[in-house]
Amino acid sequence: MTRTTVSTTKAPTTANPGMAPAARRGTVVEFSGVSRQFGEHRALAGFDLTLHAGELVALLGPSGSGKTTALRALAGLESADAGTILIDGVDVSTLPTSRRDMGMVFQSYSLFPHLTAGENVEFGLRMRGVVGRDRRRRAADALALVGLDAHYDRFAHQLSGGQQQRVALARALVTEPRVLLLDEPLSALDAKVRVGLREEIRRIQTDLGITTLFVTHDQDEALAVADRVAVMRDGRIEQVGTPEDLYCRPASPFIADFVGLSNQLAGLVRHGFAEVYGAKLPLVDPSQGDGAVLVAVRPEDLELAGDGPDGVGPTGVVVATSFHGSLRRTRVRLGDGVVVSVQHGVQVRTVPGERIRLRFCGTPVSVDAVGIPGQRVMHGGEYGNA
Amino acid sequence: MTAAQETRSPVLHGTRPGPVAPGGVAHAPSRAARAAILGTIGLLFLLPIVAMVEFTLRKGLGGGYDASRWVALAQDGLTGQYRQVLVALGNSVALAVGTVLIVLLLLVPTLLLVHIRFPRLRRVLEFVCILPISIPAIVLVVGLAPVYSLLSRLAGSGVWTLAFAYGITVLPYAYRAIQANLDGVDVRTLSEAARTLGAGWGSVLFRVLVPNLRRGILAAAFIAVAVVLGEFTIASLLSRVNLQTALVVVSKSDPYTAVILSLLALIFAFLLLLLIGRLGAERTRPRRRRPIGGQP
C-alpha cells in the first residue's frame, strides 16, 4: 500500500503541490453486524457500512441514533458487543486504540493544553519513535497543510476555536493514519468558520485520498462534504447514498424529513401513484403497495398558483412568510387545517391572511405506509443534536 | 477562508465579555483594596511571629533585650543538646516526602481511573476521601494502634510508618485539590486523543494527564508537607519522634530555645514550599525556538 506523506511548503488555500494526486490510497473499512448496548439503550443494532478506499462518508442522524458510537467503535474507544470491524480485510475489533492507526478530531477542543501547537502535532510522531529534526519538520509540514505553520509555538489558549480544530486536524493527519475519524469537529465553531473549515477538510481529504468517516448532525455539512451520506436511526443505517440520492430520492419520509425540509401529508397510493389533495404524484419507489400513506413533499416541490376559482390544487390562507436571501418560504394553512411550507422566489411576495392556491410540481415523492400520526412540516433541525 | 481571517479567542485579545476594569478582571477589587486586604491578613500572620521573636530576645526577669540565645544556638549548632531536634526535623521531612508519595502514587491514579472509567464511583470515592476530616486525631490513633502494633511486628517501628497515618490525615485536602483540577480539565477527551495518536496508558498518564493536573498535584503536595511538618498528636500518641514532638520536649527544659527552633522550622517550611512551588511552576513559553524549515 502506498502511503501519502503529509508534506507541504505552500499555503493551504490551493491543492498542495507537494503531494501526490489522489489516486488510490486510503483503506477499506467494513462494519458488519456491529451492536452495542448501553444499559437499556441499544446504541448500535446490527450496524453495517462499508467505506471504500479514499472515500469520505458522513454519518448523519438524530440524537441517540448511534452515529458517534459507530465512530468510537471504529476508533476502539468503545468495544462492540457483537459484529466485526475490518480494515483492509483485517479484523481490528480487539485491537487497542493505540494500535489501530487512526487519526481522530474530536467535537470538543482536544489539544493538549500544556503543549504548543507544534508539540501537539509532534505528539503522535513521538509515540511512533520519530526523532528530533525529522519529527519537527513533519510537524511543521502538517501545520503548513492547515495554514498554521506560523503558529507552531502558540499554546492552545492562544488560538481561536477554528485554529485549534485545524491544529487537531494536522495532529490527526501527521502520522499518516489509515483512517481519519471526524467526530462533529465543526459543531463548536461559529457558522462562517464552520463553512470555511469544512471546505478545507474536504480539500485536504481529497488531496490525501484518506478514507474518512465524518460524524455530524448537520445535514448541510454532510451533504456539502461527503462522497456518500449514511443516515442512521435507532442504531442502524436507514439509507446510504450520494447526497443527491438522499435529497432527491429519500427512501422514506424519515429521510425526507431529516435531510432537507418536507411537508408530511396524508395521501393514498393507488396504481403506482401517490394521490394527495387531488394531485397524482409519481413515487420514488414505484413498488409501493396501494393504501393510505404519509407523503413527503418538499417545499420546493410546491408552487403558488394564484387563487383563481378554476385552478387545480388545494387552497389556503398565508400564515407567515420568511426571507432566506435567495428564496422565500411561505407557510399556508389549508382548508382542512394542515399547514404546509412552500418555497418560491423572492420577487413573489405574500402577506399573512392572503388567500392563495397551491400546485404540486409533480416531482417523485417518498411515502410511508406505517401509520399517519398527523400532518406537519418538519426538517432536520427538529431532531436536535446527536 | 484562511486561518488568519478567523476571529481570535478572547484570551488572545485580552478582552472578556462584560464590564472589565482597566488591566484587570471584571469586578476585581481596586489596587488599594487589594493592598488593604493583603496588609491586614499579613499583619494577622506577622503578629504572632513578631511576638515569638520578641520573646526569644528577652534578657530575663530584669528586662531588656539581647540576641544571646540566638548566638548561643548558632555557636553550639544543633550538634549538642538539641541534636534530637535535627533528627526530628529529618524525620518530619522524610515523613512529608513519604506522605506526598503515598498521595501521588495512590490518590492520583485512583482519581483518574474513577474519572475516566468508573464515573459512577465518584460519589463513593469522595465520601471515603473526605471521611478522615470528620475523625479526630485521637480517635484515629485509637483505631490505628492495633494496626501499628501489627505493623511493628512485621516491618519494625520505624518513624517512616507514620506516613501511612499521615496519608489518611492528608487525604481530604489532597482529594479536594486534585479533584478541583480534574473538574477543570477534559481528562476523558485528552486521554482519548492521546490514545488515538498511539499513546499507551503510561504515556497518557505521564505525558498528558499529569502535566495538566500539575496545579492540583502541587496544591496537594503543599498541603501534605504543611500538615506533616505541623503534626503533633498522632506522632505523640504513637510514641514517634517528629519535629513537633521534639520541640515540645525542648520547650519543657528551655522555652526560649524552643521558640527559636519553632521560628527556624517556620522559615524552613516556608523555603520548602517555595522550592516546591518553583519546581512545579507552569510552562508559559515554548521549550525551543522555531522548528527546522518553519516560517518566521
XYZ file of C-alpha atoms in Angstrom:
682
model
C 0.000 0.000 0.000
C 1.325 3.356 -0.961
C 1.241 5.967 1.741
C 0.992 9.669 1.081
C 3.360 11.832 3.034
C 1.705 14.802 4.680
C 4.134 17.293 3.354
C 3.800 20.772 2.012
C 5.610 24.010 1.680
C 2.805 26.098 0.272
C -0.175 27.960 1.580
C -3.179 25.724 2.099
C -5.750 27.527 0.021
C -4.849 25.595 -3.103
C -4.259 21.920 -3.640
C -0.919 21.010 -2.255
C 1.719 20.712 -4.947
C 3.973 18.681 -2.672
C 1.526 15.839 -2.527
C 0.776 13.077 -4.942
C -2.584 13.246 -6.709
C -5.488 11.479 -5.108
C -5.028 8.192 -6.888
C -5.929 5.185 -4.700
C -4.691 5.496 -1.100
C -6.924 5.128 1.826
C -8.158 1.824 3.116
C -11.409 -0.098 3.025
C -13.383 -0.174 6.263
C -16.236 -2.598 6.821
C -18.658 -2.635 9.716
C -20.534 -5.896 9.804
C -23.426 -6.500 12.207
C -21.887 -4.299 14.896
C -24.031 -3.986 18.028
C -23.521 -2.065 21.222
C -25.804 -1.812 24.224
C -25.595 0.834 26.974
C -27.860 -0.379 29.775
C -31.366 -0.250 28.337
C -30.316 1.771 25.316
C -29.258 -0.033 22.167
C -26.823 2.359 20.540
C -25.924 0.093 17.629
C -28.219 -2.656 16.402
C -26.549 -4.687 13.684
C -24.772 -1.754 12.080
C -23.470 -2.454 8.579
C -21.471 0.007 6.491
C -18.589 -0.135 4.064
C -16.243 2.773 3.440
C -14.415 2.486 0.146
C -10.756 3.489 -0.218
C -10.264 7.242 -0.178
C -13.938 7.926 0.373
C -15.468 10.458 2.754
C -18.643 9.071 4.301
C -20.761 11.270 6.550
C -22.757 9.601 9.302
C -25.865 11.673 9.802
C -28.667 11.095 12.247
C -30.727 12.440 15.080
C -29.589 12.496 18.680
C -29.089 8.994 20.081
C -29.131 7.307 16.664
C -25.722 5.739 17.348
C -23.505 7.588 14.883
C -20.884 8.643 17.434
C -20.912 5.139 18.932
C -20.167 3.698 15.483
C -17.226 6.061 15.038
C -15.906 5.355 18.521
C -16.209 1.624 17.900
C -14.021 2.042 14.816
C -11.519 4.060 16.856
C -11.504 1.400 19.572
C -12.828 3.823 22.179
C -15.956 1.670 22.540
C -15.995 -2.088 22.326
C -18.645 -3.794 20.246
C -20.908 -6.393 21.869
C -21.231 -8.223 18.555
C -20.122 -7.942 14.949
C -16.787 -7.236 13.306
C -14.908 -4.209 12.082
C -12.497 -4.902 9.247
C -9.806 -2.593 7.935
C -8.460 -3.795 4.617
C -9.947 -7.167 5.439
C -8.280 -7.488 8.863
C -10.493 -7.675 11.939
C -9.466 -4.890 14.324
C -12.317 -5.369 16.799
C -9.998 -6.497 19.578
C -7.085 -4.211 18.782
C -6.434 -1.451 21.366
C -6.998 2.136 20.236
C -3.304 2.989 20.333
C -2.556 0.287 17.750
C -5.373 0.935 15.295
C -3.511 3.690 13.458
C -6.399 6.145 13.277
C -6.397 9.904 13.205
C -9.240 11.496 15.076
C -10.572 15.010 15.532
C -12.968 15.454 18.425
C -16.008 17.633 18.887
C -14.568 19.390 21.922
C -11.205 21.079 21.695
C -8.765 18.305 22.435
C -5.363 19.931 22.079
C -3.059 19.169 24.979
C -3.064 22.492 26.858
C 0.473 22.120 28.210
C 1.990 21.758 24.751
C 2.370 24.247 21.908
C 0.595 23.687 18.600
C 3.782 22.231 17.132
C 4.366 19.927 20.091
C 0.759 18.769 19.865
C 1.326 17.789 16.252
C 4.625 16.153 17.171
C 2.928 14.024 19.826
C 1.772 11.200 17.540
C 5.173 11.096 15.835
C 6.894 10.963 19.217
C 4.714 7.978 20.139
C 5.911 6.287 16.950
C 9.550 6.905 17.787
C 10.203 9.559 15.138
C 13.142 11.568 16.410
C 14.386 15.157 16.519
C 14.664 17.082 13.281
C 12.516 14.755 11.230
C 9.711 14.957 13.790
C 9.800 18.752 13.889
C 9.959 19.032 10.115
C 6.964 16.753 9.647
C 5.007 18.608 12.328
C 5.792 21.928 10.636
C 4.696 20.474 7.281
C 1.416 19.265 8.754
C 0.774 22.678 10.292
C 1.516 24.266 6.918
C -1.075 21.948 5.408
C -3.748 23.588 7.556
C -2.274 27.074 7.162
C -0.904 27.402 10.672
C 2.843 26.976 10.233
C 3.345 30.421 11.749
C 1.573 29.260 14.926
C 3.995 26.460 15.808
C 4.898 27.959 19.190
C 1.419 29.040 20.246
C -0.337 27.299 23.105
C -3.948 26.149 22.672
C -5.323 29.048 24.718
C -3.620 31.448 22.302
C -5.557 30.044 19.329
C -9.149 30.593 18.227
C -11.587 27.672 18.130
C -11.152 27.274 14.378
C -7.384 27.355 14.671
C -7.480 24.756 17.447
C -9.506 22.416 15.262
C -7.067 22.997 12.384
C -4.178 22.032 14.650
C -6.176 18.995 15.786
C -6.631 18.074 12.127
C -2.898 18.468 11.471
C -2.192 16.362 14.563
C -4.525 13.646 13.298
C -3.018 13.639 9.805
C 0.688 13.917 10.564
C 1.028 10.231 11.407
C -0.476 9.293 8.025
C -3.258 7.236 9.609
C -5.169 4.541 7.763
C -8.497 6.194 8.510
C -9.441 9.726 9.535
C -12.278 9.994 12.040
C -14.070 13.306 12.476
C -16.486 13.439 15.409
C -18.524 16.594 14.827
C -15.329 18.644 14.596
C -17.117 21.806 13.486
C -20.055 21.926 15.863
C -18.335 24.199 18.394
C -17.440 26.796 15.760
C -19.407 29.764 14.514
C -21.198 29.481 11.175
C -18.688 31.233 8.946
C -15.629 29.451 10.341
C -17.555 26.192 10.109
C -18.191 26.556 6.402
C -14.579 27.570 5.709
C -13.132 24.717 7.703
C -15.417 22.070 6.245
C -14.303 23.059 2.753
C -10.709 22.852 3.887
C -11.253 19.421 5.430
C -12.730 18.250 2.140
C -9.813 19.697 0.160
C -7.202 18.039 2.359
C -9.109 14.759 2.416
C -9.351 14.744 -1.356
C -5.671 15.657 -1.741
C -4.515 12.936 0.627
C -7.092 10.392 -0.501
C -7.566 9.241 3.071
C -10.617 7.171 3.940
C -12.688 9.355 6.251
C -15.699 8.861 8.490
C -17.335 12.170 9.371
C -19.993 12.197 12.075
C -22.330 15.166 12.057
C -25.861 16.125 12.940
C -25.769 18.997 10.443
C -27.373 17.887 7.168
C -25.922 20.840 5.224
C -22.444 19.862 6.374
C -22.975 16.213 5.448
C -24.395 16.986 2.017
C -21.682 19.540 1.271
C -18.576 17.489 2.041
C -19.403 13.799 1.728
C -18.994 11.403 -1.160
C -21.765 9.382 0.441
C -24.047 10.066 3.364
C -25.324 7.362 5.692
C -28.407 8.356 7.658
C -28.785 6.489 10.935
C -31.849 5.775 13.013
C -32.082 3.635 16.138
C -28.619 2.165 15.731
C -29.000 1.148 12.087
C -28.423 2.667 8.690
C -31.720 3.948 7.319
C -30.333 4.918 3.909
C -26.894 5.333 2.439
C -26.194 7.072 -0.827
C -24.795 10.131 -2.506
C -26.053 13.486 -1.237
C -28.153 13.792 -4.407
C -29.721 10.356 -3.805
C -30.661 11.236 -0.282
C -32.179 14.557 -1.163
C -33.918 13.681 -4.402
C -34.827 10.065 -3.742
C -35.293 9.700 0.007
C -36.128 6.121 0.888
C -38.666 7.148 3.497
C -40.422 10.214 4.894
C -37.957 9.988 7.812
C -35.082 10.606 5.405
C -37.092 13.283 3.619
C -37.712 14.901 6.996
C -34.168 14.615 8.184
C -32.402 15.621 5.003
C -33.917 18.922 3.970
C -37.372 20.270 4.675
C -40.531 18.350 3.862
C -44.277 18.525 4.326
C -45.789 15.324 5.658
C -49.219 14.983 4.063
C -51.825 12.237 4.350
C -52.462 10.585 0.997
C -53.260 7.399 -0.796
C -51.201 5.147 -3.046
C -53.142 3.735 -5.992
C -51.887 2.179 -9.216
C -48.278 3.271 -8.611
C -49.064 6.917 -7.833
C -49.489 8.894 -4.633
C -52.749 10.846 -4.515
C -52.738 13.874 -2.291
C -55.157 16.810 -2.401
C -56.389 15.653 -5.792
C -52.915 15.575 -7.352
C -51.321 12.366 -8.685
C -47.610 12.272 -7.890
C -45.054 9.690 -9.090
C -43.389 7.572 -6.424
C -39.657 7.328 -5.682
C -40.328 3.639 -5.081
C -42.975 2.527 -7.614
C -43.245 -0.893 -5.960
C -45.085 0.653 -3.029
C -48.356 -1.198 -2.379
C -51.726 0.512 -2.505
C -53.189 2.042 0.659
C -53.143 5.038 2.969
C -49.718 6.614 3.327
C -47.820 9.600 4.611
C -46.434 11.536 1.644
C -43.276 13.651 1.988
C -43.440 16.710 -0.276
C -40.579 19.200 -0.267
C -41.423 22.909 -0.103
C -39.713 23.462 -3.461
C -41.984 20.813 -4.988
C -44.988 23.039 -4.304
C -45.657 26.347 -6.029
C -48.024 29.257 -5.639
C -50.741 29.166 -8.290
C -52.824 32.249 -7.502
C -56.355 31.949 -6.108
C -58.371 31.757 -9.326
C -61.620 29.751 -8.986
C -60.732 27.490 -11.908
C -57.297 26.483 -10.637
C -56.199 22.969 -9.626
C -54.768 22.209 -6.200
C -55.618 22.958 -2.589
C -56.317 26.491 -1.437
C -55.330 28.022 1.863
C -54.506 31.145 3.821
C -50.997 32.506 4.265
C -49.914 32.141 7.883
C -46.395 33.525 7.702
C -43.644 34.275 5.247
C -39.894 34.337 5.757
C -36.989 35.689 3.710
C -33.934 33.437 3.189
C -31.720 35.525 0.950
C -32.131 33.833 -2.421
C -35.630 32.496 -1.715
C -38.735 32.942 0.380
C -40.711 30.391 2.348
C -44.414 30.829 2.934
C -46.476 28.819 5.391
C -50.016 28.196 4.271
C -52.912 26.798 6.312
C -55.026 24.638 4.001
C -58.771 24.255 4.218
C -58.525 21.124 6.394
C -56.251 22.908 8.894
C -52.972 21.360 7.700
C -50.101 23.851 7.467
C -47.672 23.384 4.589
C -44.470 25.163 3.664
C -43.931 26.437 0.114
C -40.645 27.697 -1.308
C -40.656 30.345 -4.015
C -38.667 33.227 -5.480
C -38.024 36.414 -3.544
C -39.813 38.505 -6.146
C -43.100 36.850 -5.200
C -44.420 38.470 -2.034
C -47.194 37.078 0.101
C -48.806 38.614 3.151
C -50.395 36.837 6.116
C -54.141 36.438 5.656
C -53.878 36.355 1.868
C -55.820 33.554 0.207
C -53.775 31.525 -2.301
C -53.834 28.275 -4.233
C -51.001 25.731 -4.289
C -49.909 23.434 -7.067
C -47.809 20.243 -6.891
C -44.856 20.253 -9.302
C -45.060 16.519 -9.905
C -41.662 15.557 -8.531
C -41.418 11.927 -7.331
C -42.259 11.593 -3.645
C -41.411 9.101 -0.942
C -44.204 7.645 1.144
C -44.514 5.754 4.387
C -47.313 3.293 4.873
C -46.622 2.910 8.573
C -49.291 4.924 10.408
C -50.279 8.506 9.825
C -49.785 10.288 13.150
C -50.636 13.697 11.726
C -49.514 16.021 9.025
C -46.881 18.578 9.687
C -43.874 20.328 8.289
C -40.598 19.038 9.605
C -36.946 19.487 8.951
C -33.700 18.030 10.206
C -33.222 20.626 12.899
C -36.255 19.353 14.793
C -34.333 16.259 15.737
C -31.717 18.164 17.663
C -28.113 17.243 18.048
C -26.597 13.854 18.331
C -11.234 31.344 4.290
C -7.763 31.278 5.754
C -6.752 30.792 9.319
C -5.692 34.407 9.536
C -9.204 35.565 8.755
C -10.659 33.823 11.759
C -11.502 35.717 14.864
C -9.034 35.203 17.627
C -10.146 33.931 21.002
C -10.921 36.475 23.753
C -7.850 35.282 25.612
C -5.604 36.338 22.765
C -7.086 39.787 22.617
C -7.135 40.154 26.380
C -10.835 41.003 26.394
C -13.683 39.342 28.157
C -17.398 39.835 27.925
C -18.952 42.232 30.386
C -17.512 45.246 32.166
C -13.806 44.963 32.747
C -11.724 47.181 34.937
C -8.684 48.597 33.095
C -5.984 45.969 33.195
C -7.897 43.643 35.449
C -10.653 41.093 35.805
C -14.284 42.219 35.848
C -15.371 43.324 39.325
C -11.858 42.814 40.708
C -11.093 44.921 43.802
C -9.073 48.067 43.249
C -5.351 48.139 43.898
C -5.867 49.982 47.186
C -8.492 47.496 48.345
C -6.199 44.617 47.465
C -3.330 46.218 49.363
C -5.588 46.767 52.393
C -6.827 43.157 52.383
C -3.363 41.692 51.912
C -1.900 44.092 54.507
C -4.495 43.139 57.120
C -4.027 39.428 56.542
C -0.250 39.858 56.525
C -0.384 41.688 59.856
C -2.513 38.946 61.390
C 0.058 36.361 60.368
C 3.004 38.550 61.306
C 1.878 39.423 64.845
C 2.453 36.019 66.452
C 5.774 35.707 64.642
C 6.898 39.121 65.918
C 5.757 38.109 69.396
C 7.834 34.938 69.129
C 10.899 36.916 68.051
C 10.354 39.389 70.892
C 10.112 36.501 73.368
C 13.386 34.968 72.218
C 15.196 38.301 72.604
C 14.174 38.883 76.219
C 17.082 39.052 78.679
C 15.173 37.642 81.580
C 13.228 38.943 84.529
C 15.412 42.063 84.693
C 14.052 43.336 81.400
C 15.882 44.390 78.228
C 16.693 42.559 75.031
C 19.698 40.824 73.503
C 20.402 38.107 70.944
C 22.420 35.907 73.300
C 20.171 32.863 72.872
C 20.308 33.085 69.099
C 24.097 33.473 69.281
C 24.434 30.538 71.649
C 22.321 28.325 69.443
C 24.282 29.406 66.387
C 27.611 28.678 68.125
C 26.628 25.291 69.531
C 24.619 24.462 66.486
C 22.275 21.558 66.630
C 25.027 19.158 67.495
C 24.799 19.387 71.254
C 21.795 19.016 73.470
C 19.461 19.942 70.587
C 20.730 17.310 68.225
C 17.458 15.477 68.776
C 15.645 18.387 67.060
C 17.762 17.932 63.955
C 16.972 14.228 63.908
C 13.278 15.048 64.378
C 13.428 17.558 61.545
C 14.915 14.871 59.316
C 12.120 12.522 60.377
C 9.467 15.093 59.545
C 10.958 15.829 56.129
C 11.154 12.109 55.377
C 7.561 11.708 56.528
C 6.492 14.632 54.349
C 8.157 13.034 51.328
C 6.590 9.664 52.170
C 3.155 11.185 52.607
C 3.397 13.098 49.324
C 4.444 9.890 47.569
C 1.530 7.959 49.065
C -0.875 10.691 47.989
C 0.530 10.936 44.477
C 1.007 7.242 43.803
C -2.313 6.125 45.244
C -4.705 9.025 45.002
C -3.890 10.460 41.549
C -4.201 7.175 39.596
C -7.319 6.233 41.564
C -8.961 9.584 40.856
C -8.102 9.337 37.177
C -9.364 5.780 36.935
C -12.661 6.715 38.570
C -12.969 9.859 36.463
C -12.331 8.139 33.146
C -13.590 4.590 33.557
C -15.893 4.464 36.559
C -17.578 7.868 36.918
C -20.422 6.311 38.917
C -17.993 5.590 41.743
C -17.103 9.243 42.120
C -19.526 9.902 44.987
C -18.298 6.854 46.881
C -14.680 7.887 46.417
C -15.461 11.421 47.534
C -17.145 10.125 50.689
C -14.227 7.841 51.516
C -11.664 10.578 50.921
C -13.497 13.254 52.884
C -14.282 10.935 55.825
C -10.960 11.377 57.709
C -11.636 15.083 58.189
C -14.528 14.232 60.493
C -12.475 11.850 62.632
C -10.491 13.482 65.480
C -6.811 12.572 65.584
C -7.196 10.865 68.973
C -9.950 8.611 67.597
C -7.810 7.881 64.566
C -4.919 6.852 66.815
C -7.143 4.556 68.880
C -8.218 2.873 65.671
C -4.711 2.782 64.258
C -2.990 1.473 67.429
C -3.756 -2.219 66.785
C -2.776 -1.793 63.136
C 0.524 -0.244 64.167
C 1.198 -2.950 66.725
C 0.839 -5.481 63.912
C 2.880 -3.287 61.577
C 5.656 -3.044 64.210
C 5.919 -6.812 64.343
C 6.017 -7.128 60.582
C 8.081 -4.128 59.484
C 9.528 -2.656 62.655
C 8.519 0.516 64.425
C 10.475 2.988 62.314
C 9.208 6.519 62.231
C 8.508 6.148 58.497
C 5.472 4.035 59.304
C 3.748 7.222 60.410
C 3.498 8.165 56.725
C 0.565 5.754 56.362
C -1.388 7.534 59.103
C -0.460 10.923 57.659
C -1.593 9.745 54.242
C -5.052 9.245 55.729
C -4.953 12.613 57.526
C -3.978 14.464 54.369
C -6.424 12.592 52.113
C -9.410 15.013 52.328
C -7.318 18.071 51.472
C -5.362 16.367 48.732
C -8.552 14.933 47.257
C -10.226 18.341 47.041
C -7.153 19.970 45.485
C -6.739 17.328 42.775
C -10.461 16.884 42.144
C -10.906 20.638 41.617
C -8.160 20.500 38.981
C -9.712 17.397 37.402
C -13.063 19.156 37.076
C -11.407 21.902 35.048
C -9.692 19.575 32.562
C -11.429 17.431 29.947
C -9.441 14.395 31.032
C -11.537 11.945 29.061
C -11.122 13.688 25.723
C -7.419 14.356 26.281
C -6.740 10.726 27.117
C -8.780 9.526 24.141
C -6.943 11.945 21.852
C -3.612 10.662 23.133
C -4.660 7.037 22.684
C -5.775 7.596 19.093
C -2.336 9.116 18.488
C -0.717 5.885 19.565
C -0.027 6.545 23.256
C -0.230 3.663 25.704
C -1.733 4.254 29.150
C 1.693 5.073 30.622
C 2.269 7.830 28.087
C -1.300 9.060 28.526
C -0.695 9.353 32.267
C 2.770 10.883 32.336
C 2.855 12.870 29.091
C -0.699 14.194 29.020
C -2.662 13.910 32.243
C -0.088 14.593 34.950
C 1.231 17.776 33.261
C -2.312 19.084 33.045
C -3.010 18.208 36.678
C 0.216 19.832 37.823
C -1.567 22.607 39.698
C -3.785 20.244 41.687
C -0.951 17.836 42.387
C 1.220 20.699 43.544
C -1.509 22.001 45.838
C -1.938 18.506 47.278
C 1.818 18.286 47.847
C 1.826 21.696 49.554
C -0.933 20.658 51.905
C 0.691 17.305 52.638
C 4.024 18.944 53.521
C 2.372 21.610 55.661
C 0.216 19.115 57.555
C 3.071 16.700 58.177
C 5.518 19.366 59.364
C 2.920 20.658 61.841
C 1.579 17.310 63.057
C 1.930 16.509 66.759
C -0.981 14.442 68.104
C -0.606 11.239 66.145
C 3.189 11.152 66.480
C 2.969 11.808 70.199
C 0.279 9.218 70.874
C 2.037 6.596 68.780
C 5.336 7.447 70.532
C 7.180 8.506 67.414
C 9.588 11.434 67.179
C 8.908 14.200 64.724
C 9.648 17.915 64.667
C 6.680 18.926 66.769
C 7.172 16.315 69.488
C 10.878 17.243 69.668
C 10.012 20.926 70.061
C 7.660 20.105 72.922
C 10.423 18.171 74.651
C 12.818 21.107 74.231
C 10.213 23.598 75.443
C 9.961 21.770 78.764
C 13.611 22.480 79.552
C 14.251 25.694 77.596
C 11.155 27.521 76.295
C 13.238 30.315 74.702
C 15.245 27.955 72.543
C 12.074 26.010 71.706
C 10.572 29.187 70.292
C 13.758 29.923 68.327
C 13.605 26.425 66.879
C 9.928 26.912 66.052
C 10.806 30.075 64.173
C 13.541 28.263 62.277
C 11.103 25.470 61.485
C 8.662 28.030 60.120
C 11.342 29.535 57.890
C 12.375 26.053 56.760
C 8.774 25.121 55.891
C 8.368 28.407 54.008
C 11.508 27.803 51.968
C 10.494 24.199 51.300
C 7.079 25.240 49.995
C 8.725 27.974 47.915
C 11.042 25.373 46.397
C 8.152 23.011 45.587
C 6.301 25.929 44.020
C 9.281 26.832 41.859
C 9.823 23.252 40.763
C 6.179 22.906 39.772
C 5.820 26.305 38.089
C 3.755 26.141 34.910
C 5.243 26.485 31.465
C 4.346 29.702 29.750
C 6.910 29.657 26.946
C 7.784 27.168 24.242
C 10.726 24.915 25.052
C 12.690 25.890 21.986
C 12.650 28.180 19.035
C 11.172 27.642 15.623
C 11.318 24.223 14.025
C 13.592 23.466 11.130
C 12.174 24.928 7.993
C 9.457 26.774 9.890
C 8.261 30.195 8.905
C 9.493 33.228 10.836
